[in-house]
Amino acid sequence: MSRPPKVEIRWIRSREHTDVAMLQRRAYHSYTSVEAVDEFSRHANHIPKVLLVDNKVIGCNFYALHSKFILIHWLKVAEEQQGLGYEVQMINELKRELANLHRCLIAVILREDDLASQLLFKKCGFKWCRTFKYHNESQDYYVLKFEAT
C-alpha cells in the first residue's frame, strides 16, 4: 500500500530559487531568471511561497500585500502535477491567511487566453471584476477577485 504524498506550502528558501525559475520557464514558455525570483523575494510586501510534494518543489505562489488586498503575481504548479488539486490547495491556503494578513480581498490578473486559470479561480470563488488592455496588446486581461465574507 502506498502512502499519501507529503504536501507542504511554505516560504521559499534561497536554494529553491532555481527550481522556481525553472518551473516558471516551463509554465510560461519564456525566460525567467533566478535573479527575477531573487528580486521578487527582496521586496518587503512580496510573499514568495512554494508548494512541495515529498520535499520536491512542484509549485509556487508569489503574491504582494497591498493596503487592503492581496495581488497574486504567480501561481503555478508543474504541468505533470496539474489537475491533482494542488492549485486549489494553494488558493485555499491564501484565503485562510486573509484575516491574519489583515486583508479582505484577493485579486489576480489573467490573460484572455488563459482559460484554465480563469476556470480554476472561478472554481475557487473568484468573480470577474473588470477587463482591460495592457501595453497595447491585442489580448484582453481580466481582473478576478475573491472577497472574504
Tab-separated table of C-alpha atoms in Angstrom:
chain	number	residue	atom	x	y	z
A	1	MET	CA	0.000	0.000	0.000
A	2	SER	CA	1.422	3.393	-0.975
A	3	ARG	CA	1.434	6.293	1.434
A	4	PRO	CA	-0.153	9.649	0.560
A	5	PRO	CA	2.346	12.284	-0.565
A	6	LYS	CA	3.658	14.769	1.994
A	7	VAL	CA	2.377	18.210	0.915
A	8	GLU	CA	3.787	21.439	2.335
A	9	ILE	CA	3.223	25.117	1.451
A	10	ARG	CA	5.821	27.459	2.941
A	11	TRP	CA	8.082	30.448	2.361
A	12	ILE	CA	10.638	29.898	-0.367
A	13	ARG	CA	14.247	29.244	0.645
A	14	SER	CA	17.082	30.725	-1.387
A	15	ARG	CA	18.274	27.295	-2.528
A	16	GLU	CA	14.841	26.798	-4.183
A	17	HIS	CA	15.014	29.905	-6.379
A	18	THR	CA	16.489	27.878	-9.257
A	19	ASP	CA	13.679	25.296	-9.043
A	20	VAL	CA	11.056	28.052	-9.126
A	21	ALA	CA	12.732	29.807	-12.066
A	22	MET	CA	12.739	26.510	-13.997
A	23	LEU	CA	9.076	25.930	-13.127
A	24	GLN	CA	8.193	29.422	-14.386
A	25	ARG	CA	10.136	28.891	-17.614
A	26	ARG	CA	8.280	25.659	-18.365
A	27	ALA	CA	4.905	27.086	-17.348
A	28	TYR	CA	5.057	30.346	-19.271
A	29	HIS	CA	7.352	29.251	-22.104
A	30	SER	CA	9.505	32.285	-21.515
A	31	TYR	CA	12.745	33.028	-19.760
A	32	THR	CA	12.500	33.546	-16.002
A	33	SER	CA	15.813	34.035	-14.297
A	34	VAL	CA	16.885	33.154	-10.800
A	35	GLU	CA	17.603	36.876	-10.455
A	36	ALA	CA	13.920	37.662	-11.175
A	37	VAL	CA	12.882	35.283	-8.395
A	38	ASP	CA	15.501	36.871	-6.094
A	39	GLU	CA	14.245	40.365	-6.966
A	40	PHE	CA	10.629	39.482	-6.231
A	41	SER	CA	11.657	37.935	-2.912
A	42	ARG	CA	13.556	41.048	-1.804
A	43	HIS	CA	10.553	43.397	-1.739
A	44	ALA	CA	9.123	43.928	1.720
A	45	ASN	CA	5.490	43.467	0.676
A	46	HIS	CA	6.113	40.431	-1.556
A	47	ILE	CA	5.437	36.926	-0.250
A	48	PRO	CA	7.064	34.069	-2.200
A	49	LYS	CA	5.797	30.612	-1.258
A	50	VAL	CA	6.489	27.186	-2.667
A	51	LEU	CA	4.447	24.022	-2.805
A	52	LEU	CA	6.435	20.900	-2.046
A	53	VAL	CA	5.298	17.341	-2.563
A	54	ASP	CA	7.577	14.817	-0.899
A	55	ASN	CA	10.169	17.610	-0.471
A	56	LYS	CA	10.234	18.450	-4.209
A	57	VAL	CA	9.205	21.915	-5.452
A	58	ILE	CA	6.244	21.419	-7.775
A	59	GLY	CA	4.513	24.785	-7.443
A	60	CYS	CA	4.764	28.385	-6.343
A	61	ASN	CA	2.503	31.190	-5.241
A	62	PHE	CA	4.051	34.643	-5.272
A	63	TYR	CA	1.791	37.434	-4.085
A	64	ALA	CA	2.036	41.019	-2.897
A	65	LEU	CA	0.409	42.668	0.076
A	66	HIS	CA	-1.255	45.962	-0.752
A	67	SER	CA	-3.019	48.207	1.762
A	68	LYS	CA	-6.401	46.471	1.519
A	69	PHE	CA	-5.871	43.457	-0.704
A	70	ILE	CA	-3.530	40.715	-1.854
A	71	LEU	CA	-2.478	40.569	-5.514
A	72	ILE	CA	-1.396	37.180	-6.843
A	73	HIS	CA	1.545	37.559	-9.236
A	74	TRP	CA	2.436	33.918	-9.945
A	75	LEU	CA	0.502	30.824	-9.033
A	76	LYS	CA	1.767	27.793	-10.875
A	77	VAL	CA	2.045	24.043	-10.483
A	78	ALA	CA	4.302	21.847	-12.613
A	79	GLU	CA	2.487	20.644	-15.711
A	80	GLU	CA	2.710	16.969	-14.749
A	81	GLN	CA	1.081	17.766	-11.365
A	82	GLN	CA	-1.792	19.912	-12.670
A	83	GLY	CA	-5.335	18.768	-12.069
A	84	LEU	CA	-4.441	16.971	-8.825
A	85	GLY	CA	-5.827	19.739	-6.614
A	86	TYR	CA	-2.550	21.412	-5.669
A	87	GLU	CA	-3.545	24.753	-7.243
A	88	VAL	CA	-6.772	24.739	-5.217
A	89	GLN	CA	-4.779	23.933	-2.048
A	90	MET	CA	-2.542	26.962	-2.596
A	91	ILE	CA	-5.507	29.269	-3.234
A	92	ASN	CA	-7.408	27.959	-0.203
A	93	GLU	CA	-4.316	28.387	1.988
A	94	LEU	CA	-4.118	32.025	0.863
A	95	LYS	CA	-7.838	32.531	1.541
A	96	ARG	CA	-7.336	31.197	5.075
A	97	GLU	CA	-4.490	33.699	5.566
A	98	LEU	CA	-6.628	36.748	4.704
A	99	ALA	CA	-7.602	37.524	8.305
A	100	ASN	CA	-4.040	37.011	9.598
A	101	LEU	CA	-2.766	39.407	6.934
A	102	HIS	CA	-5.480	41.961	7.798
A	103	ARG	CA	-6.843	41.944	4.257
A	104	CYS	CA	-10.333	41.175	2.954
A	105	LEU	CA	-9.760	40.722	-0.780
A	106	ILE	CA	-7.543	38.675	-3.122
A	107	ALA	CA	-7.124	39.779	-6.739
A	108	VAL	CA	-5.493	38.178	-9.757
A	109	ILE	CA	-4.937	39.434	-13.307
A	110	LEU	CA	-5.289	36.819	-16.045
A	111	ARG	CA	-4.785	36.851	-19.794
A	112	GLU	CA	-7.795	36.351	-22.009
A	113	ASP	CA	-6.290	33.174	-23.496
A	114	ASP	CA	-5.567	31.594	-20.088
A	115	LEU	CA	-8.875	29.766	-19.830
A	116	ALA	CA	-7.519	27.087	-17.481
A	117	SER	CA	-6.578	29.702	-14.864
A	118	GLN	CA	-9.879	31.539	-15.319
A	119	LEU	CA	-11.772	28.312	-14.619
A	120	LEU	CA	-9.537	27.446	-11.666
A	121	PHE	CA	-10.086	30.785	-9.959
A	122	LYS	CA	-13.813	30.720	-10.718
A	123	LYS	CA	-13.989	27.262	-9.106
A	124	CYS	CA	-12.314	28.775	-6.015
A	125	GLY	CA	-14.938	31.520	-5.668
A	126	PHE	CA	-13.280	34.359	-7.596
A	127	LYS	CA	-15.516	36.651	-9.632
A	128	TRP	CA	-14.823	38.851	-12.648
A	129	CYS	CA	-14.184	42.472	-11.659
A	130	ARG	CA	-13.045	44.254	-14.838
A	131	THR	CA	-11.376	43.888	-18.231
A	132	PHE	CA	-8.524	45.985	-19.619
A	133	LYS	CA	-5.815	46.109	-22.292
A	134	TYR	CA	-2.168	46.043	-21.267
A	135	HIS	CA	0.792	47.569	-23.117
A	136	ASN	CA	-1.104	47.932	-26.386
A	137	GLU	CA	-1.529	44.169	-26.705
A	138	SER	CA	-4.426	42.834	-28.716
A	139	GLN	CA	-5.332	40.492	-25.885
A	140	ASP	CA	-7.635	41.471	-23.025
A	141	TYR	CA	-6.734	40.957	-19.384
A	142	TYR	CA	-9.276	40.111	-16.708
A	143	VAL	CA	-9.194	41.096	-13.066
A	144	LEU	CA	-10.795	38.483	-10.840
A	145	LYS	CA	-11.337	38.940	-7.125
A	146	PHE	CA	-12.272	36.968	-4.054
A	147	GLU	CA	-13.815	38.843	-1.141
A	148	ALA	CA	-13.876	37.356	2.337
A	149	THR	CA	-17.258	37.474	3.992
